[in-house]
Amino acid sequence: MVKEQSKVERFKIGIDVGGTFTDLILYDKITRESNIVKVPTTTKNPERAIVNALCDLCKDPEQIALINHATTIATNALLTQTRLARTALITNHGFRDVLEIGRQRRPELYNLYTNRPQPLVQRKNRFTVHGRIQADGKEIDPLHDHEANEITKIIVDRKFESVAIAFLNSYINDSHEKKMKEILLNKNFGGTISCSSEVNREYKEYERTSTTVVNAVLSPLISTYLRNLKTNLENSGVQAPIYAMNSDGGMNTLLYASNFPISVIESGPAAGVLASQNLANNLSIKKVLTFDMGGTTAKAGAVIDGECDISYEFEVAGRTHSGQSIKGSGYSVRYPFIDLSEVSAGGGTIAWVDEGDELRVGPNSAGSEPGPAAYRKGGKKPTVTDANIILGRINPNHLLGGKMLIYSDLAAQSVKVIAERLGMNLKDTAEGIIKLVNLNMSKAIMTVSVERGRDPRDYTLIAFGGAGPIHCCDLAEELEINHIIVPTHAGIFSAYGLLVANITRTFSLPVLSTNSVLEPYFNEARKIAINSMKKEGFESYRLKEYADARYKGQSFELRIPYEKSVDMKKRFSEKHKEIYGYSSNDEMEIVNVRVKAVINTSDLFRRKTEDIIEEVSIPTEYREALIRGMVTHVPIYSREELKLGTIGEGPSIIEEYDSTLVVNPRWKWKVYDYGIELKR
């Protein structure tokens, strides 16, 4: 617990709400020490777990200087199709079905029984109005006021909670969208309104419309959640500013997140990659693969030369295959995301037997409620966590420092059901579950490495999440990786990422030009950024600039860092060759220019301890465990008792409050202040 010393703003708080656990980390700016807590997520009322955990962690909330927050609420709402707002779409006459027509992508080309996702707005709730803006921004048909007023009356009478407005070419001329919004407000529409020119001011009418609709269906849910969170924290004595993490790894105000909930769809996973980026930069590691395994999913990402992979187009609530998003199976969103590969492979992922009597793992998860069978919260189905308990890889008396009770007999009962059906013994079945989930997760890592022209053997693997360190050696061996870092408090490492995040805002300007002189476009984008930041009260910030480039005739772009003195065509061609294996002499086209404003709020980092004395520690106990197919008495170490410089080798198990590290044979490990390094 933190002791009161003085009424000063000394604490920074990071809060990561996951599908299974809610993680909090408190950083004391005076002592430069951290305290952590991990509690089960209260799915129906997430802010309750946050407030209760925060009150336990900090007895004097008046000393809190800053709270940074990440959540999976938006993602889960889209995945489960629950709690989404009843939304109307207003678009141009003749474009009522743009959501269903899309890009004519089939999720699985040779699957005759595949189903596309149902549109988030039913056809009966889509309305069209006459009026047209040309591609060059000129108005050729004014918005028909009488139609707009009739539509507004229907929307008000039918009590829609949210409205999405998406007109053709509004990214160049938004006058029709502004007028439609004004009519809605004048007719006392009380719900939320999302205009495509505000949500995604970029060309491509389907993607812009889809992004606006996703924003609209999430707006009431996210704004209500953030408002309740702020109120509950204030009632608990918190007076500090509260920020929400964007999907691109930056922080933003709660007001911005409420207005643009698409910005927080992937906020939780982004925090973990950001923490890895911070650690890699401070250790001067140029090539990093990140592996985050929690209770519900496993995520893989990459940090190259200090920069995270960023994507500007993403499909939410879609299906994945081998870690790769299946195009056309979800809802298109154009917004900056940290590019991740995600699979349904977490501690709560359920193992089952199919009709052909083959063992399967996932995609369904037990989550935190009811959770794995061993939690004794009502879960009966076997999970990855239950399998690890049976194999002795997880100590049933140590989860959350012993605060969370684990029942090994219930884990055994759940796995026994499928073991009998398979005609296998209990431990062989549990080992089979682990092998299958490892196979799924290795494919996710291959997606961000091998499939993008990167050799994983040249990379360091940073493994975190509550379950990540248990599986990291298995995955590293599968991919021939020889260097692993498991950060201190790996189970709450994503929450640590919230502490090192800066406030950011990204502004884009559509260009669609082959003109090689880009400075005039960036001057205009800078003005937009500067005026917006000034309006929001931000004074001190730096600007980072990028261009979305492609060869003329292509449909998709690459993000290229912009510098006035650099040959952008050469830089683009080099990037294109790196990713696709070739470059061309074709003309380069700039689609968008982007300016990212960064406000430094983080002074927190981890340094590598130099010249520490190596020493061998005595295990706290020995336990029978199955590691790499061998049952042996494995030395067990308590992470809290290991001094800096402590060395050891596998097989061994290192237990921490929030995670467990399983070290395979032939791996050697050493303790540093930032975590444990493993090499072979």
PDB file of C-alpha atoms in Angstrom, residues 381-541:
ATOM      1  CA  LYS A 381     -15.440 -26.749 -19.843  1.00  0.00           C
ATOM      2  CA  PRO A 382     -11.676 -27.439 -20.001  1.00  0.00           C
ATOM      3  CA  THR A 383      -9.445 -24.488 -20.841  1.00  0.00           C
ATOM      4  CA  VAL A 384      -5.774 -23.800 -21.503  1.00  0.00           C
ATOM      5  CA  THR A 385      -5.383 -22.690 -17.876  1.00  0.00           C
ATOM      6  CA  ASP A 386      -6.849 -25.983 -16.649  1.00  0.00           C
ATOM      7  CA  ALA A 387      -4.369 -27.889 -18.836  1.00  0.00           C
ATOM      8  CA  ASN A 388      -1.416 -25.898 -17.467  1.00  0.00           C
ATOM      9  CA  ILE A 389      -2.550 -26.619 -13.901  1.00  0.00           C
ATOM     10  CA  ILE A 390      -2.765 -30.366 -14.595  1.00  0.00           C
ATOM     11  CA  LEU A 391       0.763 -30.334 -16.043  1.00  0.00           C
ATOM     12  CA  GLY A 392       2.132 -28.587 -12.942  1.00  0.00           C
ATOM     13  CA  ARG A 393       3.095 -25.459 -14.873  1.00  0.00           C
ATOM     14  CA  ILE A 394       0.808 -23.227 -12.771  1.00  0.00           C
ATOM     15  CA  ASN A 395       0.910 -23.249  -8.974  1.00  0.00           C
ATOM     16  CA  PRO A 396      -2.696 -23.477  -7.717  1.00  0.00           C
ATOM     17  CA  ASN A 397      -1.662 -21.693  -4.521  1.00  0.00           C
ATOM     18  CA  HIS A 398       0.108 -18.730  -6.117  1.00  0.00           C
ATOM     19  CA  LEU A 399      -2.288 -17.013  -8.555  1.00  0.00           C
ATOM     20  CA  LEU A 400      -2.452 -13.306  -7.655  1.00  0.00           C
ATOM     21  CA  GLY A 401      -0.163 -13.998  -4.734  1.00  0.00           C
ATOM     22  CA  GLY A 402      -2.531 -16.662  -3.402  1.00  0.00           C
ATOM     23  CA  LYS A 403      -5.496 -14.257  -3.274  1.00  0.00           C
ATOM     24  CA  MET A 404      -7.334 -16.123  -6.032  1.00  0.00           C
ATOM     25  CA  LEU A 405      -8.132 -19.719  -5.150  1.00  0.00           C
ATOM     26  CA  ILE A 406      -7.499 -22.429  -7.738  1.00  0.00           C
ATOM     27  CA  TYR A 407      -9.028 -25.908  -7.549  1.00  0.00           C
ATOM     28  CA  SER A 408      -6.858 -28.519  -9.259  1.00  0.00           C
ATOM     29  CA  ASP A 409      -9.492 -31.232  -8.882  1.00  0.00           C
ATOM     30  CA  LEU A 410     -11.999 -29.209 -10.910  1.00  0.00           C
ATOM     31  CA  ALA A 411      -9.391 -28.655 -13.635  1.00  0.00           C
ATOM     32  CA  ALA A 412      -8.796 -32.419 -13.764  1.00  0.00           C
ATOM     33  CA  GLN A 413     -12.530 -33.170 -13.907  1.00  0.00           C
ATOM     34  CA  SER A 414     -13.047 -30.823 -16.856  1.00  0.00           C
ATOM     35  CA  VAL A 415     -10.167 -32.243 -18.914  1.00  0.00           C
ATOM     36  CA  LYS A 416     -11.105 -35.819 -17.988  1.00  0.00           C
ATOM     37  CA  VAL A 417     -14.366 -35.498 -19.942  1.00  0.00           C
ATOM     38  CA  ILE A 418     -12.599 -34.941 -23.266  1.00  0.00           C
ATOM     39  CA  ALA A 419      -9.742 -37.319 -22.344  1.00  0.00           C
ATOM     40  CA  GLU A 420     -12.212 -40.202 -22.037  1.00  0.00           C
ATOM     41  CA  ARG A 421     -13.792 -39.346 -25.375  1.00  0.00           C
ATOM     42  CA  LEU A 422     -10.351 -39.277 -27.014  1.00  0.00           C
ATOM     43  CA  GLY A 423      -9.250 -42.481 -25.285  1.00  0.00           C
ATOM     44  CA  MET A 424      -6.224 -40.729 -23.764  1.00  0.00           C
ATOM     45  CA  ASN A 425      -4.938 -40.262 -20.241  1.00  0.00           C
ATOM     46  CA  LEU A 426      -5.312 -36.971 -18.400  1.00  0.00           C
ATOM     47  CA  LYS A 427      -1.776 -35.604 -18.825  1.00  0.00           C
ATOM     48  CA  ASP A 428      -1.472 -36.557 -22.485  1.00  0.00           C
ATOM     49  CA  THR A 429      -4.736 -34.730 -23.165  1.00  0.00           C
ATOM     50  CA  ALA A 430      -3.568 -31.657 -21.252  1.00  0.00           C
ATOM     51  CA  GLU A 431      -0.277 -31.707 -23.163  1.00  0.00           C
ATOM     52  CA  GLY A 432      -2.219 -31.967 -26.427  1.00  0.00           C
ATOM     53  CA  ILE A 433      -4.190 -28.848 -25.491  1.00  0.00           C
ATOM     54  CA  ILE A 434      -0.951 -26.945 -24.877  1.00  0.00           C
ATOM     55  CA  LYS A 435       0.575 -28.111 -28.171  1.00  0.00           C
ATOM     56  CA  LEU A 436      -2.485 -27.010 -30.142  1.00  0.00           C
ATOM     57  CA  VAL A 437      -2.700 -23.581 -28.549  1.00  0.00           C
ATOM     58  CA  ASN A 438       1.046 -23.099 -29.096  1.00  0.00           C
ATOM     59  CA  LEU A 439       0.589 -23.945 -32.776  1.00  0.00           C
ATOM     60  CA  ASN A 440      -2.143 -21.300 -33.127  1.00  0.00           C
ATOM     61  CA  MET A 441      -0.035 -18.665 -31.378  1.00  0.00           C
ATOM     62  CA  SER A 442       3.104 -19.403 -33.388  1.00  0.00           C
ATOM     63  CA  LYS A 443       1.083 -18.714 -36.544  1.00  0.00           C
ATOM     64  CA  ALA A 444       0.138 -15.307 -35.138  1.00  0.00           C
ATOM     65  CA  ILE A 445       3.809 -14.452 -34.626  1.00  0.00           C
ATOM     66  CA  MET A 446       4.627 -15.715 -38.121  1.00  0.00           C
ATOM     67  CA  THR A 447       1.984 -13.373 -39.528  1.00  0.00           C
ATOM     68  CA  VAL A 448       3.869 -10.289 -38.265  1.00  0.00           C
ATOM     69  CA  SER A 449       7.288 -11.711 -39.131  1.00  0.00           C
ATOM     70  CA  VAL A 450       7.678 -14.334 -41.879  1.00  0.00           C
ATOM     71  CA  GLU A 451       4.645 -13.171 -43.880  1.00  0.00           C
ATOM     72  CA  ARG A 452       6.110  -9.645 -43.925  1.00  0.00           C
ATOM     73  CA  GLY A 453       9.570 -10.650 -45.034  1.00  0.00           C
ATOM     74  CA  ARG A 454      11.090 -10.761 -41.548  1.00  0.00           C
ATOM     75  CA  ASP A 455      13.193 -13.637 -40.244  1.00  0.00           C
ATOM     76  CA  PRO A 456      12.130 -14.281 -36.612  1.00  0.00           C
ATOM     77  CA  ARG A 457      15.568 -15.748 -35.874  1.00  0.00           C
ATOM     78  CA  ASP A 458      16.956 -12.200 -36.053  1.00  0.00           C
ATOM     79  CA  TYR A 459      14.496 -10.880 -33.466  1.00  0.00           C
ATOM     80  CA  THR A 460      14.084 -10.621 -29.708  1.00  0.00           C
ATOM     81  CA  LEU A 461      10.767 -11.879 -28.340  1.00  0.00           C
ATOM     82  CA  ILE A 462       9.187  -9.769 -25.576  1.00  0.00           C
ATOM     83  CA  ALA A 463       6.593 -11.977 -23.858  1.00  0.00           C
ATOM     84  CA  PHE A 464       3.973 -10.647 -21.471  1.00  0.00           C
ATOM     85  CA  GLY A 465       0.350 -10.959 -20.399  1.00  0.00           C
ATOM     86  CA  GLY A 466      -0.794 -13.248 -17.607  1.00  0.00           C
ATOM     87  CA  ALA A 467      -0.166 -16.381 -19.687  1.00  0.00           C
ATOM     88  CA  GLY A 468       2.512 -15.188 -22.132  1.00  0.00           C
ATOM     89  CA  PRO A 469       5.583 -16.190 -20.076  1.00  0.00           C
ATOM     90  CA  ILE A 470       4.203 -19.726 -19.615  1.00  0.00           C
ATOM     91  CA  HIS A 471       4.317 -20.373 -23.353  1.00  0.00           C
ATOM     92  CA  CYS A 472       7.156 -18.112 -24.544  1.00  0.00           C
ATOM     93  CA  CYS A 473       9.937 -20.733 -24.615  1.00  0.00           C
ATOM     94  CA  ASP A 474       7.758 -23.176 -26.564  1.00  0.00           C
ATOM     95  CA  LEU A 475       6.989 -20.503 -29.161  1.00  0.00           C
ATOM     96  CA  ALA A 476      10.580 -19.277 -29.379  1.00  0.00           C
ATOM     97  CA  GLU A 477      11.795 -22.814 -30.055  1.00  0.00           C
ATOM     98  CA  GLU A 478       9.129 -23.292 -32.720  1.00  0.00           C
ATOM     99  CA  LEU A 479      10.307 -20.112 -34.499  1.00  0.00           C
ATOM    100  CA  GLU A 480      14.039 -20.617 -33.736  1.00  0.00           C
ATOM    101  CA  ILE A 481      14.213 -17.418 -31.679  1.00  0.00           C
ATOM    102  CA  ASN A 482      17.163 -17.407 -29.279  1.00  0.00           C
ATOM    103  CA  HIS A 483      16.528 -14.319 -27.137  1.00  0.00           C
ATOM    104  CA  ILE A 484      13.500 -13.655 -24.908  1.00  0.00           C
ATOM    105  CA  ILE A 485      12.729 -10.829 -22.483  1.00  0.00           C
ATOM    106  CA  VAL A 486       9.996 -11.316 -19.892  1.00  0.00           C
ATOM    107  CA  PRO A 487       9.378  -7.892 -18.309  1.00  0.00           C
ATOM    108  CA  THR A 488       8.953  -7.379 -14.591  1.00  0.00           C
ATOM    109  CA  HIS A 489       5.264  -7.780 -13.747  1.00  0.00           C
ATOM    110  CA  ALA A 490       4.628  -9.249 -17.179  1.00  0.00           C
ATOM    111  CA  GLY A 491       0.985  -9.880 -16.337  1.00  0.00           C
ATOM    112  CA  ILE A 492       0.249  -6.154 -16.113  1.00  0.00           C
ATOM    113  CA  PHE A 493       2.768  -5.013 -18.735  1.00  0.00           C
ATOM    114  CA  SER A 494       0.015  -3.515 -20.906  1.00  0.00           C
ATOM    115  CA  ALA A 495      -0.983  -1.291 -17.989  1.00  0.00           C
ATOM    116  CA  TYR A 496       2.661  -0.207 -17.797  1.00  0.00           C
ATOM    117  CA  GLY A 497       2.347   0.774 -21.460  1.00  0.00           C
ATOM    118  CA  LEU A 498      -0.319   3.255 -20.416  1.00  0.00           C
ATOM    119  CA  LEU A 499       2.181   4.976 -18.137  1.00  0.00           C
ATOM    120  CA  VAL A 500       4.708   5.512 -20.925  1.00  0.00           C
ATOM    121  CA  ALA A 501       2.135   6.709 -23.477  1.00  0.00           C
ATOM    122  CA  ASN A 502       1.975  10.289 -24.706  1.00  0.00           C
ATOM    123  CA  ILE A 503      -1.111  12.253 -25.699  1.00  0.00           C
ATOM    124  CA  THR A 504      -1.442  12.184 -29.497  1.00  0.00           C
ATOM    125  CA  ARG A 505      -3.802  13.383 -32.207  1.00  0.00           C
ATOM    126  CA  THR A 506      -3.522  12.492 -35.890  1.00  0.00           C
ATOM    127  CA  PHE A 507      -4.857  14.827 -38.581  1.00  0.00           C
ATOM    128  CA  SER A 508      -5.202  13.782 -42.214  1.00  0.00           C
ATOM    129  CA  LEU A 509      -5.718  15.717 -45.426  1.00  0.00           C
ATOM    130  CA  PRO A 510      -6.799  14.011 -48.686  1.00  0.00           C
ATOM    131  CA  VAL A 511      -4.477  14.771 -51.604  1.00  0.00           C
ATOM    132  CA  LEU A 512      -4.843  12.225 -54.457  1.00  0.00           C
ATOM    133  CA  SER A 513      -2.054  13.794 -56.481  1.00  0.00           C
ATOM    134  CA  THR A 514       1.079  12.712 -58.332  1.00  0.00           C
ATOM    135  CA  ASN A 515       2.664  16.090 -57.599  1.00  0.00           C
ATOM    136  CA  SER A 516       6.069  15.415 -56.033  1.00  0.00           C
ATOM    137  CA  VAL A 517       6.072  18.778 -54.237  1.00  0.00           C
ATOM    138  CA  LEU A 518       4.303  17.924 -50.978  1.00  0.00           C
ATOM    139  CA  GLU A 519       5.188  20.884 -48.769  1.00  0.00           C
ATOM    140  CA  PRO A 520       2.044  22.926 -49.654  1.00  0.00           C
ATOM    141  CA  TYR A 521      -0.169  20.007 -48.589  1.00  0.00           C
ATOM    142  CA  PHE A 522       1.728  19.563 -45.337  1.00  0.00           C
ATOM    143  CA  ASN A 523       1.513  23.301 -44.649  1.00  0.00           C
ATOM    144  CA  GLU A 524      -2.262  23.048 -44.838  1.00  0.00           C
ATOM    145  CA  ALA A 525      -2.321  19.912 -42.667  1.00  0.00           C
ATOM    146  CA  ARG A 526      -0.086  21.617 -40.094  1.00  0.00           C
ATOM    147  CA  LYS A 527      -2.499  24.546 -39.894  1.00  0.00           C
ATOM    148  CA  ILE A 528      -5.379  22.141 -39.230  1.00  0.00           C
ATOM    149  CA  ALA A 529      -3.375  20.396 -36.500  1.00  0.00           C
ATOM    150  CA  ILE A 530      -2.183  23.607 -34.844  1.00  0.00           C
ATOM    151  CA  ASN A 531      -5.657  25.176 -34.809  1.00  0.00           C
ATOM    152  CA  SER A 532      -7.245  22.019 -33.419  1.00  0.00           C
ATOM    153  CA  MET A 533      -4.641  21.586 -30.670  1.00  0.00           C
ATOM    154  CA  LYS A 534      -4.977  25.253 -29.712  1.00  0.00           C
ATOM    155  CA  LYS A 535      -8.752  24.886 -29.544  1.00  0.00           C
ATOM    156  CA  GLU A 536      -8.371  21.934 -27.163  1.00  0.00           C
ATOM    157  CA  GLY A 537      -5.988  23.877 -24.922  1.00  0.00           C
ATOM    158  CA  PHE A 538      -2.738  22.095 -25.808  1.00  0.00           C
ATOM    159  CA  GLU A 539       0.235  24.429 -26.169  1.00  0.00           C
ATOM    160  CA  SER A 540       3.439  22.366 -26.089  1.00  0.00           C
ATOM    161  CA  TYR A 541       3.702  19.530 -28.611  1.00  0.00           C
TER     162      TYR A 541
END
